[in-house]
Structure formats: structure tokens, C-alpha cells
mmCIF file of C-alpha atoms and ligand atoms in Angstrom:
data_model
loop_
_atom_site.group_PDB
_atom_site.id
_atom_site.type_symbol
_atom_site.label_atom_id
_atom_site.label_comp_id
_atom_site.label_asym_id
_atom_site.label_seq_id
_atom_site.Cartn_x
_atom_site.Cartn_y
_atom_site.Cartn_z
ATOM 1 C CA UNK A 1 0.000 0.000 0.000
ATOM 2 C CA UNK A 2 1.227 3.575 -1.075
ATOM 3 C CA UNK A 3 0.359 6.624 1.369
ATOM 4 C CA UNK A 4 0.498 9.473 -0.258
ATOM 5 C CA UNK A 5 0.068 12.707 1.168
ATOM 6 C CA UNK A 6 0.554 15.504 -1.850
ATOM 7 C CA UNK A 7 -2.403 16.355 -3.741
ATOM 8 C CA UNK A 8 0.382 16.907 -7.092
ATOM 9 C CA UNK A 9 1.940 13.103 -6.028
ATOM 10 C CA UNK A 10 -1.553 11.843 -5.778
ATOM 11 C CA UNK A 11 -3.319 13.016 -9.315
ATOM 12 C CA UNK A 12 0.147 12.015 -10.924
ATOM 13 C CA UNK A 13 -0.204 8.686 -9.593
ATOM 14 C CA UNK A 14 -3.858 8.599 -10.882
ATOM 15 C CA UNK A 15 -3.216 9.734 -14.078
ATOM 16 C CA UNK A 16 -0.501 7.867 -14.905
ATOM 17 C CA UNK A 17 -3.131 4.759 -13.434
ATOM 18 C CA UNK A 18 -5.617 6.121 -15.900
ATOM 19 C CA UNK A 19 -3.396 6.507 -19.095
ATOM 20 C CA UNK A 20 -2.608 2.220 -17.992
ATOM 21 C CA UNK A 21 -6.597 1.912 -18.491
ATOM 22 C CA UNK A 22 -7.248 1.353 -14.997
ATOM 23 C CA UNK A 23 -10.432 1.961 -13.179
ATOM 24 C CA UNK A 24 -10.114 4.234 -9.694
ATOM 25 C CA UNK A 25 -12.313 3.528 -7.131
ATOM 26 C CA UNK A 26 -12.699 6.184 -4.303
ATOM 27 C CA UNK A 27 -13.707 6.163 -0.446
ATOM 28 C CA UNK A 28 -13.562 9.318 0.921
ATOM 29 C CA UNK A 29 -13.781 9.271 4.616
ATOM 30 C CA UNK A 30 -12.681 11.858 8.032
ATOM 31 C CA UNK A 31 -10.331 8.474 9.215
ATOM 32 C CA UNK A 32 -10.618 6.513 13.079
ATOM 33 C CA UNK A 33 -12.011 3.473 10.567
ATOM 34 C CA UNK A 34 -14.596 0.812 11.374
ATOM 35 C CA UNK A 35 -16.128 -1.354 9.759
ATOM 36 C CA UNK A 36 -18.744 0.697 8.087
ATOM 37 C CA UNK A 37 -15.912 2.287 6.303
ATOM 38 C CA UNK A 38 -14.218 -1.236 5.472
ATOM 39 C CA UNK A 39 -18.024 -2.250 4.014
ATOM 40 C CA UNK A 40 -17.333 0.922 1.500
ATOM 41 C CA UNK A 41 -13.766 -0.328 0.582
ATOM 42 C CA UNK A 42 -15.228 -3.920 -0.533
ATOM 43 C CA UNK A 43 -17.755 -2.532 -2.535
ATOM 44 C CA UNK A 44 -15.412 -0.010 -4.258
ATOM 45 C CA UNK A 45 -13.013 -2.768 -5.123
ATOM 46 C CA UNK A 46 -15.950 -4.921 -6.849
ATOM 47 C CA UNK A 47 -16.228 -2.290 -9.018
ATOM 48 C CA UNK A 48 -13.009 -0.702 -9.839
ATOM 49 C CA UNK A 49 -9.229 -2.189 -10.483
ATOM 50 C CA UNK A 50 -7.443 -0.103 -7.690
ATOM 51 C CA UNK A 51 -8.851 1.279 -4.416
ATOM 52 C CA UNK A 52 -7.855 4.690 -2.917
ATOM 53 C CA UNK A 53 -9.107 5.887 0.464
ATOM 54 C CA UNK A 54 -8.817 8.936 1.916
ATOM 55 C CA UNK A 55 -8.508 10.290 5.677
ATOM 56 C CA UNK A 56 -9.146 14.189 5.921
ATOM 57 C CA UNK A 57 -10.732 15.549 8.680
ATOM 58 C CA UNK A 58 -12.045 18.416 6.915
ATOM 59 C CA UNK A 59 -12.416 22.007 8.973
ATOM 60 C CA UNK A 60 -14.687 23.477 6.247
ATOM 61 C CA UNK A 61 -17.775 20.919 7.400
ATOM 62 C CA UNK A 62 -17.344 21.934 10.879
ATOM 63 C CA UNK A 63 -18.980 24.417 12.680
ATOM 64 C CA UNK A 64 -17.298 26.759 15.568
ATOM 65 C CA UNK A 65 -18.018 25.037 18.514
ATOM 66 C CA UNK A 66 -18.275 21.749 16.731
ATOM 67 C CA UNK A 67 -15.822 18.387 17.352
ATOM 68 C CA UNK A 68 -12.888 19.257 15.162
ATOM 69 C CA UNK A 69 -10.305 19.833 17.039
ATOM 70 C CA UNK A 70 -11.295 16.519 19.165
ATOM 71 C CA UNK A 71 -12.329 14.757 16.413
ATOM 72 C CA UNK A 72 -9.841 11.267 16.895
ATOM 73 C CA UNK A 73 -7.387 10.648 15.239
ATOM 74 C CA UNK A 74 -5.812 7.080 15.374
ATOM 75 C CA UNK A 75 -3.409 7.550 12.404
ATOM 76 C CA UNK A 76 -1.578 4.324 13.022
ATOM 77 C CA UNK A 77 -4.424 2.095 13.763
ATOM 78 C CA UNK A 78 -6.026 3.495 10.416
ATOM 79 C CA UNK A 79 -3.179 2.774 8.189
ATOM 80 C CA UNK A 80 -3.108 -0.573 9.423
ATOM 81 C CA UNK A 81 -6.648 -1.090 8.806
ATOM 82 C CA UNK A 82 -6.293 0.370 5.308
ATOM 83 C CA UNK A 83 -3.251 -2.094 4.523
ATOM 84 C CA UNK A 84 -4.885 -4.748 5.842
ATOM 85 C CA UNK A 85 -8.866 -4.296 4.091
ATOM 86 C CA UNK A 86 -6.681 -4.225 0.838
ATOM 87 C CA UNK A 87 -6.856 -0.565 0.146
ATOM 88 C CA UNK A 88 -4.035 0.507 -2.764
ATOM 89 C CA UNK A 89 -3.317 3.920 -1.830
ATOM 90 C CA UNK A 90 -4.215 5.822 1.841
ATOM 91 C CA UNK A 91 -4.550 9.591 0.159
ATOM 92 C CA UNK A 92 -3.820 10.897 3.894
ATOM 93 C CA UNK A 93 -3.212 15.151 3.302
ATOM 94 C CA UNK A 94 -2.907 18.069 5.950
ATOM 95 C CA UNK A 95 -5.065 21.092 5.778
ATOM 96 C CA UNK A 96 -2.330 22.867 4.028
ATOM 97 C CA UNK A 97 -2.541 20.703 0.673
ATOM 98 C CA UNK A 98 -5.777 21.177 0.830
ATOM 99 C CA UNK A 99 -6.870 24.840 1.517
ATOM 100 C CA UNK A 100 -4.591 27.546 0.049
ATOM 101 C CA UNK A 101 -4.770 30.193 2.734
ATOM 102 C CA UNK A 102 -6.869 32.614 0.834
ATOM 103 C CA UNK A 103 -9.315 30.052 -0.686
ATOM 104 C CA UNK A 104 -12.179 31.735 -1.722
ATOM 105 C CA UNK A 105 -14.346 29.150 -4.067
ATOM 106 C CA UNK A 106 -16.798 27.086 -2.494
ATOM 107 C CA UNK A 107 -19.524 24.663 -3.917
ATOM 108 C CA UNK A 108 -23.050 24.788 -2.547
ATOM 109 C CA UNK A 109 -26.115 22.364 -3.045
ATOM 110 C CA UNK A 110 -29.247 25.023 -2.165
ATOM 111 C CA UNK A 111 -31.784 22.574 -2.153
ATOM 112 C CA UNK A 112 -31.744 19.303 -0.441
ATOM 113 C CA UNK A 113 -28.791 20.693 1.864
ATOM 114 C CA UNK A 114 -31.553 22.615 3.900
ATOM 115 C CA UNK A 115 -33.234 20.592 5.747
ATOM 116 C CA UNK A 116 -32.378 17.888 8.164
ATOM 117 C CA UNK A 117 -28.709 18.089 9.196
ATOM 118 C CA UNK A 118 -28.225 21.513 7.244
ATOM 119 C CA UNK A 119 -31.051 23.202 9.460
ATOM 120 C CA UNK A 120 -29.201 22.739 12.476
ATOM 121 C CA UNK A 121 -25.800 22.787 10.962
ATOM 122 C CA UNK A 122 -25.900 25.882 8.558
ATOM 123 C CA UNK A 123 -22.824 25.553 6.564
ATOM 124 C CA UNK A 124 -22.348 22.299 6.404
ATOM 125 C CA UNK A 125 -22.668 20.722 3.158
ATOM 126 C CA UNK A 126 -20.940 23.701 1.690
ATOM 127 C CA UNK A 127 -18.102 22.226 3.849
ATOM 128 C CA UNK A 128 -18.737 18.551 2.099
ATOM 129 C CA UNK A 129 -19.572 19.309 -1.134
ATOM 130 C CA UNK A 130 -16.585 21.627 -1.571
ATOM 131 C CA UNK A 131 -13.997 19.521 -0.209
ATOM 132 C CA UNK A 132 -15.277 16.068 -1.811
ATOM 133 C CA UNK A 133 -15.487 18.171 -5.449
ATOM 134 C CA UNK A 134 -11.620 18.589 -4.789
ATOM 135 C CA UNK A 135 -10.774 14.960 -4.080
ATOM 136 C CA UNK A 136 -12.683 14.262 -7.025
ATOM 137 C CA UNK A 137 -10.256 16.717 -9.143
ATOM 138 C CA UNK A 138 -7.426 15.103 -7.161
ATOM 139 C CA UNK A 139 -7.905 11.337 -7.004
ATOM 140 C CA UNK A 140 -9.813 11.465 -10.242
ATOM 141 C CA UNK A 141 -11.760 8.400 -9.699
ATOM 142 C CA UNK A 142 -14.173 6.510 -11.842
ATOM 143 C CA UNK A 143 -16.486 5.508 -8.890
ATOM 144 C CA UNK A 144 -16.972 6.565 -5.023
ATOM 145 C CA UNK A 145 -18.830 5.272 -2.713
ATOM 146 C CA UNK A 146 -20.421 6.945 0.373
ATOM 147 C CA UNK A 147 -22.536 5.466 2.865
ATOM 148 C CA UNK A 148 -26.240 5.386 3.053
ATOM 149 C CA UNK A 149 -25.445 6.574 7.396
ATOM 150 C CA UNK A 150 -25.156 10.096 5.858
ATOM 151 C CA UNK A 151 -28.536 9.576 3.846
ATOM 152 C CA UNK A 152 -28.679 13.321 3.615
ATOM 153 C CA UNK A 153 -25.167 13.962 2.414
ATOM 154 C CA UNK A 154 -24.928 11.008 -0.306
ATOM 155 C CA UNK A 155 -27.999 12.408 -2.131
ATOM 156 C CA UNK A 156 -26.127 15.845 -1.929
ATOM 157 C CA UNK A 157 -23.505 14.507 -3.402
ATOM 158 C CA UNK A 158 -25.421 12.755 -5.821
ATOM 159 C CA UNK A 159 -27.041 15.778 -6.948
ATOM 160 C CA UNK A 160 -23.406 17.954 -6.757
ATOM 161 C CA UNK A 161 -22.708 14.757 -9.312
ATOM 162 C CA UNK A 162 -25.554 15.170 -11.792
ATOM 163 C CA UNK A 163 -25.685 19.278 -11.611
ATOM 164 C CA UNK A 164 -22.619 20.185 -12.003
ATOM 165 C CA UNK A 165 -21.877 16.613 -14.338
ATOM 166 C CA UNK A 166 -19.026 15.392 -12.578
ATOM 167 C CA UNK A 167 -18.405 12.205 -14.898
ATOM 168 C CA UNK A 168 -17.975 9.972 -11.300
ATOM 169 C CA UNK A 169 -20.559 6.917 -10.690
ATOM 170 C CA UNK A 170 -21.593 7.038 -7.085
ATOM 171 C CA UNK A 171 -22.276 3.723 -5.271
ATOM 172 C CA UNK A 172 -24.330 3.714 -2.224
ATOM 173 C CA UNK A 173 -23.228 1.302 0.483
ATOM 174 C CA UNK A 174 -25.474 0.078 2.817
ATOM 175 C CA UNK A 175 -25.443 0.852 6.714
ATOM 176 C CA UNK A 176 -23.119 -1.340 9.162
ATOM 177 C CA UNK A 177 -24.078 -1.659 12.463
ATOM 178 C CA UNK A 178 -22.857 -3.269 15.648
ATOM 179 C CA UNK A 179 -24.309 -6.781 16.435
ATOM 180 C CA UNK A 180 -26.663 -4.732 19.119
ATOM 181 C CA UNK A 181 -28.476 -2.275 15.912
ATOM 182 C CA UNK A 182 -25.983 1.015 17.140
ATOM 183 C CA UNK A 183 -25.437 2.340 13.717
ATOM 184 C CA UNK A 184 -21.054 2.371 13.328
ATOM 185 C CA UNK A 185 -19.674 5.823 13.813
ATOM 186 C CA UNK A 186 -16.530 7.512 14.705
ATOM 187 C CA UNK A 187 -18.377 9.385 17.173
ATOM 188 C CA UNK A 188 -19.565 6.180 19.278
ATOM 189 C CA UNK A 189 -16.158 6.232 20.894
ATOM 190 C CA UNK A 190 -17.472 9.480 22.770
ATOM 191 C CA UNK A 191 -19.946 8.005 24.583
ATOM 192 C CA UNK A 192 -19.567 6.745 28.403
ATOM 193 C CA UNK A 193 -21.222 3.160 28.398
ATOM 194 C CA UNK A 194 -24.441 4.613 29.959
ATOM 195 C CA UNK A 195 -24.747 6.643 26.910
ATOM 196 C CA UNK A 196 -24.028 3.877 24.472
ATOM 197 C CA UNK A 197 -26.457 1.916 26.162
ATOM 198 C CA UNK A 198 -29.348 4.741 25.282
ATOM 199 C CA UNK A 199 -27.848 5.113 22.132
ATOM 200 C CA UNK A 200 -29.642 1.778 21.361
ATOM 201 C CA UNK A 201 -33.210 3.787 21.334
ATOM 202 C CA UNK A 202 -32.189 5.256 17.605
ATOM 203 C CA UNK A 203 -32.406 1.803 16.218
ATOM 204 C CA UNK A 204 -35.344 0.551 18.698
ATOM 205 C CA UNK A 205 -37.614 3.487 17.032
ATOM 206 C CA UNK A 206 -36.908 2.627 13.778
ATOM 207 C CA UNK A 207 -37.863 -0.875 14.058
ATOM 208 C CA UNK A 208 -40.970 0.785 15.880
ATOM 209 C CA UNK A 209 -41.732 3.017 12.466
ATOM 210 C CA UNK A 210 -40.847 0.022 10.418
ATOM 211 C CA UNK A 211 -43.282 -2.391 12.539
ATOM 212 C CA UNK A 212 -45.928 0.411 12.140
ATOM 213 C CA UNK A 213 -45.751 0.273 8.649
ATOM 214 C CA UNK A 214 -46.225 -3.287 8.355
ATOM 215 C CA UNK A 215 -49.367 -2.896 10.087
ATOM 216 C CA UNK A 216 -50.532 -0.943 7.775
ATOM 217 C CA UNK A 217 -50.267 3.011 9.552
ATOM 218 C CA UNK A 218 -49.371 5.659 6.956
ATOM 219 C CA UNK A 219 -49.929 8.434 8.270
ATOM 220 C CA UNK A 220 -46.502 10.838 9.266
ATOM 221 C CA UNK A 221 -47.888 12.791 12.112
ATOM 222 C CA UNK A 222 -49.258 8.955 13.432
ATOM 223 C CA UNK A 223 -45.683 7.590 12.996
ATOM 224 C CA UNK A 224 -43.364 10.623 14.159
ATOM 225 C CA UNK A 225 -45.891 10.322 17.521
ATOM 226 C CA UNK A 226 -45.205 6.566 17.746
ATOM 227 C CA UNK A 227 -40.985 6.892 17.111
ATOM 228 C CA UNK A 228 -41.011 9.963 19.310
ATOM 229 C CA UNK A 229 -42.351 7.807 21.984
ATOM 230 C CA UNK A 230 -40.205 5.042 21.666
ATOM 231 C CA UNK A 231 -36.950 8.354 22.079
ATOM 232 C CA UNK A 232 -38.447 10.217 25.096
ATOM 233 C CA UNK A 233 -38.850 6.962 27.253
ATOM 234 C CA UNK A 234 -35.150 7.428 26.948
ATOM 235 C CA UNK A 235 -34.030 10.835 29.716
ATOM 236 C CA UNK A 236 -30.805 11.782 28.805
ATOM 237 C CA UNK A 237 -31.490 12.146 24.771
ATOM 238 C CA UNK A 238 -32.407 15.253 23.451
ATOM 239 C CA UNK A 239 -34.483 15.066 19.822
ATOM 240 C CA UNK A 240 -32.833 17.269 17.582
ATOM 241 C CA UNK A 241 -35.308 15.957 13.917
ATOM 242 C CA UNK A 242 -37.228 13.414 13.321
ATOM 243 C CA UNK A 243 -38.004 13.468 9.702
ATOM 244 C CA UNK A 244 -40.082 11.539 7.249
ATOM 245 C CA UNK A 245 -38.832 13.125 3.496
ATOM 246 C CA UNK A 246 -39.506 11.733 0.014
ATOM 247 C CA UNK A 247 -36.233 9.539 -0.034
ATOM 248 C CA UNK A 248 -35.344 11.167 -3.816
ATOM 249 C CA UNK A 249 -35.959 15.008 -2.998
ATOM 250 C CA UNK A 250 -35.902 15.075 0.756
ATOM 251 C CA UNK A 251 -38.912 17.396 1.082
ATOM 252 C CA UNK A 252 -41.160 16.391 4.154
ATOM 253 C CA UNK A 253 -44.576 14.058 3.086
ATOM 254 C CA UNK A 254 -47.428 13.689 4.784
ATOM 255 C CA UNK A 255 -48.052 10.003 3.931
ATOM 256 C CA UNK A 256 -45.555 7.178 3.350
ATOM 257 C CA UNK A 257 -46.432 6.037 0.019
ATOM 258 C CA UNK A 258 -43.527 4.577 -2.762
ATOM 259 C CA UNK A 259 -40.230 5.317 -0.746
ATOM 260 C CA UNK A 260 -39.832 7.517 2.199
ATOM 261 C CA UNK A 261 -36.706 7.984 4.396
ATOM 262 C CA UNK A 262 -37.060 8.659 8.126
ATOM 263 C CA UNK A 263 -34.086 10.782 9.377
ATOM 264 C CA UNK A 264 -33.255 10.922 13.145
ATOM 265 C CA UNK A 265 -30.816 13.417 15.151
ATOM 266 C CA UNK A 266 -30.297 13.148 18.583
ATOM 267 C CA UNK A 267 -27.869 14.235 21.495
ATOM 268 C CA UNK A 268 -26.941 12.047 24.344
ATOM 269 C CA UNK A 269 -24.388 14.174 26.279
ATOM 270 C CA UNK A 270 -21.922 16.409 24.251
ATOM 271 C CA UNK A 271 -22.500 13.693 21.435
ATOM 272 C CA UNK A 272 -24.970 14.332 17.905
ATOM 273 C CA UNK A 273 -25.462 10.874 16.719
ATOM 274 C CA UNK A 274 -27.746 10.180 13.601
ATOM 275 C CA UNK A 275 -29.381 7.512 11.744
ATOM 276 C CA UNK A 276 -32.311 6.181 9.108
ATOM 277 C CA UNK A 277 -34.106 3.582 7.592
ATOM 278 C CA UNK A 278 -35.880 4.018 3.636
ATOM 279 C CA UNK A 279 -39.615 2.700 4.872
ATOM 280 C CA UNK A 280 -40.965 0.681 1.564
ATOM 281 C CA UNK A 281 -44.666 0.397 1.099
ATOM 282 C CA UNK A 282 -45.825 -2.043 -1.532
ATOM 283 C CA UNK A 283 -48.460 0.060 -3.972
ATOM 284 C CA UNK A 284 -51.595 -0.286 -2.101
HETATM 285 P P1 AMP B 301 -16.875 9.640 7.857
HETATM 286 O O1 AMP B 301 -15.478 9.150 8.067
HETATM 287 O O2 AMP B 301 -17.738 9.517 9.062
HETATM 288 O O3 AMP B 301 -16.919 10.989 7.196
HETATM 289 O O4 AMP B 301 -17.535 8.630 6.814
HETATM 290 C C1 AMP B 301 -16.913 8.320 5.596
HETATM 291 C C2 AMP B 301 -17.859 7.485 4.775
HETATM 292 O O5 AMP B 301 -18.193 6.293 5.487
HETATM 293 C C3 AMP B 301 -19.190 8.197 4.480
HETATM 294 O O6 AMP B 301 -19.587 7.881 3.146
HETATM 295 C C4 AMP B 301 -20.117 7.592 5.495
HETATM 296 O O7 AMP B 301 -21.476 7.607 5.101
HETATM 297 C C5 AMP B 301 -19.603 6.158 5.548
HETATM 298 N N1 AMP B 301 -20.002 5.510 6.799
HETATM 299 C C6 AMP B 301 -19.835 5.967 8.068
HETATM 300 N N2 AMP B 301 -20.398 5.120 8.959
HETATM 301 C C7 AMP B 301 -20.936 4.107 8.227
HETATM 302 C C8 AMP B 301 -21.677 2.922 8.568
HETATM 303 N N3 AMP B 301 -21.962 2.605 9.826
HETATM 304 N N4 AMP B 301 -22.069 2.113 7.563
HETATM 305 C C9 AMP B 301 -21.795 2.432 6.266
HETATM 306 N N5 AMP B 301 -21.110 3.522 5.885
HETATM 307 C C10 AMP B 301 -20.683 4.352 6.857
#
């Protein structure tokens, strides 16, 4: 495995890759890898001849006051990870090769950016979109794949794709989660083991929603009453959303009809954790 830390090193190596006829597949990710991550390496290698992963913890997606500066960073642990899940080159840069000092360009989604996550985190997904449209001009891969945990930011992406046509196939991957239902997540190494314990209500209320649906409810309001339910037996979590949004345009709906996604935010402690389900109604 190369490591390659230059963004000039790393688009030489991928177009000299390129001009060879291979195909570049492309995990972007903020590093301290799990297995959700490793989920997103195997499906990029399925797909493509050579793998390249990326660890940048990028300060543009944060807001003041947010975990950046705490954000972990197990740099050896991660490159061992990356050698070992069969990754071909760990794109690992510093702020520096990224961001010029007086960078002044920026890419924004204006639609689907809004709600959700970008209500409560205003500036967000200018931060993503931005610094994923550079690896993109750096690693110059044929396909990336992001996971469906960031529902909200993979359909940005998707859109940053197909707007601004960005010739780069993106591959969903599906969500990993511990053997318990706790979604996988840097973050989870925040919480005390009381808190990872409550953490478990995110997944109990969306097998609550899901069980609701197969019973035949419909009705939003109905639903967001029954999952909110299931999160304030639960003291020490504070709701930030819960959403139901057409899964394609992520505007709200009333009723769950074709495919909806339900989109949760909550804080246990200093920690925002998040996660989803797509609810799937057969036509009635
Ligand atoms: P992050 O390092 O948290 O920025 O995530 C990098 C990529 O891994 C993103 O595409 C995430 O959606 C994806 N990812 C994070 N957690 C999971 C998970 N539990 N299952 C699948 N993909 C994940």
C-alpha cells in the first residue's frame, strides 16, 4: 500500500493509473475506521481495479463550537486497517494541501442541503460538497462510494454529481451496524457506556416506524408520535429531527407512500449521533 500525502503526487499517480486503463475507485472518509468504512472499501473494489481511500478531517464541514479539534485521530491504527482491508493507496493530506490560505471558491447544493442536518448545521454541506469536489479533481476516480449513514449527504452529493456533471458513478453502500443495531460511527467512541447503552433507542424506534408500517399506519404525524415515543422513554437524549422526506428530494410528506426515508438526530451528552431507515410500502 502507497500513502500518499501531496495532492500533485496523488493526481500524478492517478493519471498515470488512468493513461494504464485502470479503473479508480474512491472512499472518501474523516479516518478513526470501522467497519462501516471497510463495508465501502469492498464494494469499491468490486467495481473498480485499484482502491484509494482517503482520511481528511475536513475544517470546512465543521462548525465553531463543533468536534474538530477533538475529532480522533488514530493515524496508526487506520493505516493498518487500510493495509490490511486491501486498500491501494491511503490519500492521507494536511489542511495545508488542501486549503490555500486565501481560498475563496466554495460549492453549494441550495436545495436538499436545507433541511435535516443543514437546518441545524448551517454551513455544512458547503463544507462537504466543496472539499469532496476537490478529491474528485485530485484522485480522479471513476467511482466513489459513500454510505447510506449520511442519507442526507450522499444524495447531496449525488445531486453535486448530476448538476454540475461530474463524470464519477456514485455507489451507495449500505449501513453497518454493531451486532446490538448502534449504527457504526466515529463518534460512538465518545460516549460513556451509559450513553451507548441509550444510544440503542435510535435503532429501537426505527424498528418501531418500520413495525408500524407493516401494520398498515401511513400516516406521518401517526408515525413521528409513535418513534417519538419510543426516544423520550429514553431521559438523557435530546431530539434534535425526526423526519419523514420523500427519499429522492428530501422534502417532508405527509403520507408514506412509494419510498420515504425517516431521518433521526439526537444528542446524548456532548455527542450528535444520527441515523435512518428508507420505509418501503408495496403500492396499495
Ligand atoms: P466519515 O469518516 O464519518 O466521514 O464517513 C466516511 C464514509 O463512510 C461516508 O460515506 C459515510 O457515510 C460512511 N459511513 C460511516 N459510517 C458508516 C456505517 N456505519 N455504515 C456504512 N457507511 C458508513
Amino acid at each position: 500500500m502507497e500513502i500518499i500525502r501531496t495532492v500533485r503526487e496523488m493526481q500524478r499517480w492517478a493519471l498515470e493509473e488512468k493513461r494504464k486503463g485502470r479503473f479508480i475507485g474512491f472512499v472518501p472518509t474523516m479516518g478513526c475506521l470501522h467497519e462501516g468504512h471497510l463495508s465501502l472499501v469492498k464494494l469499491a473494489r468490486s467495481r473498480s481495479d485499484l482502491v484509494v481511500l482517503s482520511i481528511f478531517v475536513n475544517p470546512i464541514q465543521f462548525l465553531p463550537g463543533e468536534d474538530f479539534s477533538r475529532y480522533p485521530r488514530p493515524v496508526e491504527r487506520d493505516e493498518s486497517l487500510c493495509l490490511e482491508s486491501g486498500v491501494d493507496v491511503l490519500f492521507y493530506p494536511d489542511s495545508a494541501q488542501m486549503y490555500a490560505p486565501d481560498h475563496s471558491v466554495i460549492i453549494e447544493e441550495t436545495l436538499l442541503s436545507r433541511g435535516l442536518c443543514g437546518a441545524t448545521r448551517s454551513g455544512h454541506f458547503k463544507g462537504v460538497t466543496t472539499v469532496v469536489a476537490k478529491l474528485f479533481n485530485i484522485v480522479i476516480p471513476d467511482v466513489a462510494v459513500f454510505g447510506q449513514k449520511d442519507a442526507q449527504q450522499l444524495r447531496v452529493i449525488q445531486r453535486m454529481i448530476r448538476d454540475l456533471n461530474i463524470p464519477v458513478e456514485i455507489i451507495p453502500g449500505p449501513i453497518v451496524r454493531e451486532p446490538d443495531g448502534l449504527a457504526m460511527s466515529s463518534r460512538n467512541r465518545y460516549l460513556t457506556p451509559a450513553e451507548r447503552q441509550d444510544a440503542l433507542c435510535l435503532r429501537r424506534a426505527l424498528d418501531h416506524v418500520e413495525k408500524c408500517i407493516q401494520e398498515g399506519e401511513r400516516d406521518v404525524e401517526t408515525l413521528r408520535k409513535e418513534l417519538a415515543g419510543v426516544l423520550d422513554r429514553v431521559p438523557a437524549v435530546r431530539v434534535e429531527y425526526i423526519e419523514f422526506v420523500d427519499d429522492e428530494t428530501l422534502q417532508p410528506v405527509k403520507r408514506v407512500e412509494r419510498l420515504v426515508l425517516v431521518a433521526l438526530a439526537i444528542r446524548i451528552g456532548l455527542t450528535r449521533l444520527i441515523d435512518n431507515t428508507v420505509l418501503m410500502t408495496r403500492q396499495d
